[in-house]
Coordinates of C-alpha atoms in Angstrom, one line a residue:
X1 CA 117.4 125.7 65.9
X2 CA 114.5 123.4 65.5
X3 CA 111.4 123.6 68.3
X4 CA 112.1 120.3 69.6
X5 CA 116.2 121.2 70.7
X6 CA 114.7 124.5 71.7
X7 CA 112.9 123.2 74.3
X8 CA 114.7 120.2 75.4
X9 CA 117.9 121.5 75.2
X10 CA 120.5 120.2 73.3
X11 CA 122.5 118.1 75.5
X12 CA 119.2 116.2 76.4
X13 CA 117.5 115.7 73.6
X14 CA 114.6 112.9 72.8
X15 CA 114.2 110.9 69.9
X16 CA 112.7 108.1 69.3
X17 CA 116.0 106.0 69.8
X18 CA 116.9 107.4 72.4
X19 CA 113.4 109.0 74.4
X20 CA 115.0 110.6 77.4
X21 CA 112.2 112.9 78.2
X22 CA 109.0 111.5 80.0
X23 CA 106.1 112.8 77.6
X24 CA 108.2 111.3 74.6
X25 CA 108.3 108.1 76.7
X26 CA 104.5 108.3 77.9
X27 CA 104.0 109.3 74.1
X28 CA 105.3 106.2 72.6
X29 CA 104.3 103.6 75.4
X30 CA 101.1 105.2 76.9
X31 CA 103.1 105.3 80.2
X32 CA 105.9 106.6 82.4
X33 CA 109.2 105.9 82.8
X34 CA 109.4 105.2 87.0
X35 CA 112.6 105.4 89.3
X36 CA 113.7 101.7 89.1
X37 CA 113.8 102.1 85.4
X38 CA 110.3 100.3 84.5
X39 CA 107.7 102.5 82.3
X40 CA 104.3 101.9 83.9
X41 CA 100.9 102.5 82.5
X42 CA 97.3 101.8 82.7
X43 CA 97.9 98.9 80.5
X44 CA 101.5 97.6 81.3
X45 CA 100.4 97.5 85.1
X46 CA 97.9 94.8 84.6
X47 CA 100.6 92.4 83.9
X48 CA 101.2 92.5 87.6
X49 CA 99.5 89.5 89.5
X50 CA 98.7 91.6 92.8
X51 CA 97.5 95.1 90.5
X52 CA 95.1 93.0 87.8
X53 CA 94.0 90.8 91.0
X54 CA 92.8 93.9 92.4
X55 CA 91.4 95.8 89.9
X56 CA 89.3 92.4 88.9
X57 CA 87.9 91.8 92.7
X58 CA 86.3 94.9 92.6
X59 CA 85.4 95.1 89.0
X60 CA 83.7 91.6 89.6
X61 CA 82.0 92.1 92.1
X62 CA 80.4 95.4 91.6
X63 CA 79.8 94.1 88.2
X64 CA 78.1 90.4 90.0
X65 CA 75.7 92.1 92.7
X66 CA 72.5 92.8 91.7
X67 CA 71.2 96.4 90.3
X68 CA 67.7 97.4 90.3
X69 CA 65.4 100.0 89.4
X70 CA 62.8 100.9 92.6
X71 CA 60.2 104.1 92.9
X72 CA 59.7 105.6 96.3
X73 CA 56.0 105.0 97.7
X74 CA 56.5 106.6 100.7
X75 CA 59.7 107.5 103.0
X76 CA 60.0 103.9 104.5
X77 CA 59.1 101.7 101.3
X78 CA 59.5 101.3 97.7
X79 CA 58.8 99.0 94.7
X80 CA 60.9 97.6 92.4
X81 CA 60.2 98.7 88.6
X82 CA 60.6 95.5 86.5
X83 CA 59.5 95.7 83.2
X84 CA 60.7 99.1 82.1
X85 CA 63.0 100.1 79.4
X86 CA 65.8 101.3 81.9
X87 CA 65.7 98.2 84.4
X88 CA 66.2 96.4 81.5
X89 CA 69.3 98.5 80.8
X90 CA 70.8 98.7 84.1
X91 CA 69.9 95.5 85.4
X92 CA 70.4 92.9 82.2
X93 CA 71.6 94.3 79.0
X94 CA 73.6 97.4 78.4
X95 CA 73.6 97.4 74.2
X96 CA 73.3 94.5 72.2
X97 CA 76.6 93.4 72.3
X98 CA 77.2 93.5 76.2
X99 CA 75.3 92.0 79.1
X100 CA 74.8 94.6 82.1
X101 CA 77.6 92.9 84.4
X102 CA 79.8 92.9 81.8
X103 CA 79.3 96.8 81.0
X104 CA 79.5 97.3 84.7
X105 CA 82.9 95.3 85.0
X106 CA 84.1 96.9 82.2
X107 CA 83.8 100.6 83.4
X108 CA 84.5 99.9 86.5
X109 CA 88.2 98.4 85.5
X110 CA 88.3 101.7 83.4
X111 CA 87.8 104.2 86.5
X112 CA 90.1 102.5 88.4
X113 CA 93.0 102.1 85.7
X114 CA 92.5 105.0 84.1
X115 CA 91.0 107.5 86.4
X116 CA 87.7 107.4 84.5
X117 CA 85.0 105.2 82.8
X118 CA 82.9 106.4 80.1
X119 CA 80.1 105.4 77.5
X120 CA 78.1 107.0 75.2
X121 CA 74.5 107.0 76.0
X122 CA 72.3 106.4 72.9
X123 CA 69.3 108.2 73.3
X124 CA 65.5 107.7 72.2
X125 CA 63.6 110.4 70.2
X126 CA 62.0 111.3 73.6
X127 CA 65.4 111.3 75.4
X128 CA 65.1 108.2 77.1
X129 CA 68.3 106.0 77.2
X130 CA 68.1 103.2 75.0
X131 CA 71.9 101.9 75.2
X132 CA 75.1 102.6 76.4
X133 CA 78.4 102.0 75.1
X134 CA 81.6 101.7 76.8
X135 CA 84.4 104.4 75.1
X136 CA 88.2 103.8 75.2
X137 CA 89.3 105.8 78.1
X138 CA 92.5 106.4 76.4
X139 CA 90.9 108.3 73.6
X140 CA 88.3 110.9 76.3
X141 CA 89.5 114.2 77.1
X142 CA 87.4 116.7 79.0
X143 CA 87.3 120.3 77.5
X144 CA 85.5 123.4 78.9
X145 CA 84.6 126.3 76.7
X146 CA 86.9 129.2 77.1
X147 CA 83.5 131.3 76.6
X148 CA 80.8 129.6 78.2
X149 CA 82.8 127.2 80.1
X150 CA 80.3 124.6 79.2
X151 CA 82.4 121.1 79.4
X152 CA 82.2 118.2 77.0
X153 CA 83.8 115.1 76.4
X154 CA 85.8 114.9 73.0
X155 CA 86.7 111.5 71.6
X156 CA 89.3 110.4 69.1
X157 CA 88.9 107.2 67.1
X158 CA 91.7 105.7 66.1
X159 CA 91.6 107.6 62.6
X160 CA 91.8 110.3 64.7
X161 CA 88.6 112.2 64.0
X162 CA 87.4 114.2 67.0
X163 CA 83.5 113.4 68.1
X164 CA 82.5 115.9 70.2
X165 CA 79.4 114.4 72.9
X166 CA 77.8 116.8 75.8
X167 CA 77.8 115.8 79.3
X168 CA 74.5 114.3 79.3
X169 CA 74.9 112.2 76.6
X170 CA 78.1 110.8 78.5
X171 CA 77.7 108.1 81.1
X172 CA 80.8 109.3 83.5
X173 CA 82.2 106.8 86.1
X174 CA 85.4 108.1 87.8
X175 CA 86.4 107.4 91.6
X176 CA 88.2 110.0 94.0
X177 CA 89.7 113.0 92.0
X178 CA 91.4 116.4 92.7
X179 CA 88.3 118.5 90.8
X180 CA 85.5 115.9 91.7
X181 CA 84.6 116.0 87.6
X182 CA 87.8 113.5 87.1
X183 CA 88.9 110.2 89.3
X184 CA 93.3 109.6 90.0
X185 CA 94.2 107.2 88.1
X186 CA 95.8 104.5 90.1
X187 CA 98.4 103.0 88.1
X188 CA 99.6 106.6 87.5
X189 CA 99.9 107.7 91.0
X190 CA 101.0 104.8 92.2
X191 CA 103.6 104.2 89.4
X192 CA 106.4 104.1 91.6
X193 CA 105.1 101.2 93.6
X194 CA 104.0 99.3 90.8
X195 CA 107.4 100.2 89.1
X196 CA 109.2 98.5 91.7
X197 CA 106.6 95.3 92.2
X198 CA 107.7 95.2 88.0
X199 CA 111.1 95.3 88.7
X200 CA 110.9 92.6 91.1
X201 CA 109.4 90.1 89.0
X202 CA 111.9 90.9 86.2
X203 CA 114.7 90.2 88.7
X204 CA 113.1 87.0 89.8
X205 CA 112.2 86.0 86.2
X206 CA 116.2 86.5 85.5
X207 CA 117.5 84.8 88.2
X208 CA 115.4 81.6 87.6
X209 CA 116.2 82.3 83.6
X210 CA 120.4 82.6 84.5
X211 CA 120.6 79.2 86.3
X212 CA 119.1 80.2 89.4
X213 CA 122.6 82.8 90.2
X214 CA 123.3 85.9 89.3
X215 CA 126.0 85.2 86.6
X216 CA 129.8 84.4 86.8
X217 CA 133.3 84.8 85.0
X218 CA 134.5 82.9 81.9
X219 CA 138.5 84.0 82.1
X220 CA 141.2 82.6 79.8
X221 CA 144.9 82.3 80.4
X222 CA 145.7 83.4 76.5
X223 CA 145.2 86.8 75.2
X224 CA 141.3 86.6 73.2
X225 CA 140.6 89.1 71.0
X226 CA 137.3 91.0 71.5
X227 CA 135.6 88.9 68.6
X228 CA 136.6 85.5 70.8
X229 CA 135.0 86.6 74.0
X230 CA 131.8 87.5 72.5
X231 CA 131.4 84.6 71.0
X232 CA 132.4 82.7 73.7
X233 CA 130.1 84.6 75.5
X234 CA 126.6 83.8 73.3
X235 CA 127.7 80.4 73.2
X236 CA 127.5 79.9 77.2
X237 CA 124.5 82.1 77.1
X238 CA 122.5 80.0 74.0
X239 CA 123.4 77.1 76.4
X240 CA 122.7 78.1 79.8
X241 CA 120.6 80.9 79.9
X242 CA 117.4 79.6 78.3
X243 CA 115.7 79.0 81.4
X244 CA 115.2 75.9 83.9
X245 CA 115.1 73.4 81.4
X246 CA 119.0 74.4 80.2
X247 CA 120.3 74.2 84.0
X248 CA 123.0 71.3 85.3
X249 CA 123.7 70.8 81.8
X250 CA 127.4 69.6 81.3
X251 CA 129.7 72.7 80.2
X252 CA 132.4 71.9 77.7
X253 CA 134.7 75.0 77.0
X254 CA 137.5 75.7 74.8
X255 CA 140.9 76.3 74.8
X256 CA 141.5 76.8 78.7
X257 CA 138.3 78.6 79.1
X258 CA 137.3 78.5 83.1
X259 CA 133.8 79.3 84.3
X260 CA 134.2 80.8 88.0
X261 CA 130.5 81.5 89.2
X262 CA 129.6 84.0 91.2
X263 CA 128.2 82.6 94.7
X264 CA 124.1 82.3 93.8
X265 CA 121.9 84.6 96.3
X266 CA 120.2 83.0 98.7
X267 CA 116.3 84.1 98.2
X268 CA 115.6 84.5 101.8
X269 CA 119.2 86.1 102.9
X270 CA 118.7 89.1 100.1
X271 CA 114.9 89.5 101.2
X272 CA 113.7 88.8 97.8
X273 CA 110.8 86.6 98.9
X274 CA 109.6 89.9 102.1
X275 CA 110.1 92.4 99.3
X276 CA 107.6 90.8 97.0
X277 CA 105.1 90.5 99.9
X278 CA 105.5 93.9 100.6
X279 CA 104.6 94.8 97.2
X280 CA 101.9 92.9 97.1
X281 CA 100.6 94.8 100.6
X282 CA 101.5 98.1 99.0
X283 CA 99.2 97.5 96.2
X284 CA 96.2 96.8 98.8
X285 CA 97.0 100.0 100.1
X286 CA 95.9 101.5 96.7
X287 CA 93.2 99.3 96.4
X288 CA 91.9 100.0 99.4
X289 CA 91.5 96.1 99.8
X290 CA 92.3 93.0 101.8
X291 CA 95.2 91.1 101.2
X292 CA 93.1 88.0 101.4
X293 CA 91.3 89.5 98.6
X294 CA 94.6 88.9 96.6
X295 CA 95.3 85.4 98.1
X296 CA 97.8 86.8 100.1
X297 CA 96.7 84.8 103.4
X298 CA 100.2 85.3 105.2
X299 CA 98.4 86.8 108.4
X300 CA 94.8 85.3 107.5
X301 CA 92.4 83.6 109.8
X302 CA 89.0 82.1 109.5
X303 CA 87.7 84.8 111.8
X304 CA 89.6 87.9 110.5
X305 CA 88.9 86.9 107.3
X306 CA 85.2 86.9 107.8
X307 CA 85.4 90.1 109.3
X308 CA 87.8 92.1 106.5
X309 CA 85.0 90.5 103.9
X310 CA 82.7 92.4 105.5
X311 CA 84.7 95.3 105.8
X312 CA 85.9 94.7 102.4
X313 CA 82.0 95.9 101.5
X314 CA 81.4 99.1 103.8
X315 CA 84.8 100.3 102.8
X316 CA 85.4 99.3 99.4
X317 CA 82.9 98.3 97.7
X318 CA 79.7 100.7 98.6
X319 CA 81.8 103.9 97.2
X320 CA 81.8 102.1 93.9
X321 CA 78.1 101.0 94.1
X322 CA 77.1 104.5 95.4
X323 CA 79.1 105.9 92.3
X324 CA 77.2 104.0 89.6
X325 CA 73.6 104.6 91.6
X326 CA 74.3 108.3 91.7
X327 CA 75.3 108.8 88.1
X328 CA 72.5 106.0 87.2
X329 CA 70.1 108.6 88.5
X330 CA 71.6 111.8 87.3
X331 CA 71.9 111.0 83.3
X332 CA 69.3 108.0 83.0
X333 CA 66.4 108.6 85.1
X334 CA 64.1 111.3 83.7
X335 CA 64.2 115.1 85.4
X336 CA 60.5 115.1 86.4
X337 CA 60.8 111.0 87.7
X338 CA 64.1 111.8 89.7
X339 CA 61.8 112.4 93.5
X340 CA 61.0 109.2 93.2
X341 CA 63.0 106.8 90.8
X342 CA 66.2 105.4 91.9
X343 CA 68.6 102.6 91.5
X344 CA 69.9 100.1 94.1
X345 CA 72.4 97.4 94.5
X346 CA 71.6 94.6 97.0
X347 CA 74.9 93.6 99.1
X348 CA 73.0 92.2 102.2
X349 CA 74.4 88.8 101.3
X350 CA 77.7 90.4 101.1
X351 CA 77.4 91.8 104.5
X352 CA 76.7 88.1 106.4
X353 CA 79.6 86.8 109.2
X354 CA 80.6 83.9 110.1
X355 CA 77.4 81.4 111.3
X356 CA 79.0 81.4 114.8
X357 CA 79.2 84.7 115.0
X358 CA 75.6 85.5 114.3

């Protein structure tokens, strides 16, 4: 008995017509097959509205605030080191392809998608960083040696030659994790949430694309043989099920053919509209972030609003920035200058409230 009915079992076999089990489905798609049926995965999730709106607000704007390089003089004060190699790397230009906002958007997306951002660092002769470039996060594992226990990162191009690279030479970005070496990944854990959020917009897609109803009958007084209905069938679909620009179209059918439609579903009686609102709240949840953030202003105010951007900063935002300044400092900044070199962002203009407020 081959390996693969071995382990599956032979009345629940995958193949690739028919991939029942979930790593042949995560194998082929790069995701997972959820509980409403959707497969969902770091890529497939983006084509949500609410899930890519979140991922970009953050991504933006850690990538927008400024980043810079200071030295501490003494436990109250500190100058800002313009002019050096790694300001210049941090705060303008990542490699010679990428600005630094974009490098910082970019990784930033990664850790949250994926569970983890990474780039190789190029290195100087000396060790000193001269670039960094960002690395598929669908092509990093972690390993650790069985012997030393020493970890690495191992990448796979798509030729699939394995590059081995060493922690330090790895610029690491990852978010809250079960190890603290590795971040969730949120479309994965929240598949389930996002599965259903996809699902909805499928069935609203379909509903607008079936003449705004969920279907009908076509019946016949004669006996039709099974070749007659379905072509009956593709013709009233080719003319009616195109999409808004096919509907009140006039129907003409054939030889006693009827069309008895279903009653259509009232959007607000089946809850289609609260259910679509709720996933866009859910997905907040994960995010960690305001609805407003995701133009969902249903319960917004001037004055609340005002308050959750600020809020929006302390609680969202700062974990990110204090993520990139601590691994800033830990695999750019030189061992003997780490007393005193260290990177900041500057969010005071973030943290303003309303003028009547202040």
């Amino acid at each position: 008995m081959p390996i693969l009915t071995r382990l599956l079992g032979a009345e629940h076999r995958a193949t690739f017509r028919n991939p029942v089990a979930d790593w042949l489905t995560d194998a082929l798609t790069g995701g997972s097959r959820t509980l409403s049926g959707e497969t969902i995965s770091p890529s497939s999730a983006m084509s949500l509205s609410a899930y890519y709106g979140g991922n970009r607000a953050i991504s933006e704007d850690v990538g927008k605030l400024p980043l810079k390089l200071y030295a501490r003089t003494t436990p109250q004060d500190k100058k800002e080191l313009g002019g050096t190699w790694l300001y210049r790397l941090i705060h303008d230009e990542a490699n010679p392809e990428m600005s630094a906002q974009a490098f910082r958007e970019t990784l930033t997306s990664h850790a949250q998608g994926w569970g983890g951002g990474y780039a190789e660092i190029v290195r100087q002769r000396d060790g000193l960083p001269l670039a960094m470039f960002p690395l598929d996060p669908s092509r990093v594992r972690m390993e650790r040696d069985k012997t030393t226990r020493a970890l690495s990162y191992v990448v796979t191009d798509p030729y699939r030659t394995e590059k081995r690279l060493l922690p330090y030479d790895v610029f690491h970005l990852h978010g809250l994790g079960g190890d603290g070496l590795t971040g969730y990944s949120i479309a994965k854990i929240a598949k389930q949430s996002l599965g259903v959020a996809k699902a909805q917009e499928k069935s609203a897609a379909a509903l607008f694309g079936n003449f705004g109803r969920p279907g009908g009958v076509l019946t016949n007084p004669n006996q039709m043989s099974d070749e007659a209905k379905k072509k009956i069938a593709a013709q009233w679909k080719a003319a009616f099920g195109g999409g808004v620009e096919n509907w009140y179209k006039t129907a003409i059918l054939e030889e006693g053919t009827k069309w008895e439609p279903i009653a259509p579903i009232d959007p607000k009686d089946a809850e289609w509209v609260l259910e679509r609102q709720f996933s866009i709240e859910e997905i907040c949840r994960w995010y960690r972030i305001p609805p407003h953030k995701l133009q969902h202003l249903l319960r917004a105010t001037f004055d609340n609003i005002a308050e959750q951007n600020i809020e929006y900063v302390t609680d969202t935002l700062q974990a990110w920035l204090k993520r990139w300044e601590a691994e800033i400092w830990r695999k750019l900044v030189p061992l003997p200058d780490q007393s005193v070199v260290f990177a900041e962002h500057t969010v005071e203009g973030l943290l303003q409230g309303n003028f009547e407020q202040q």
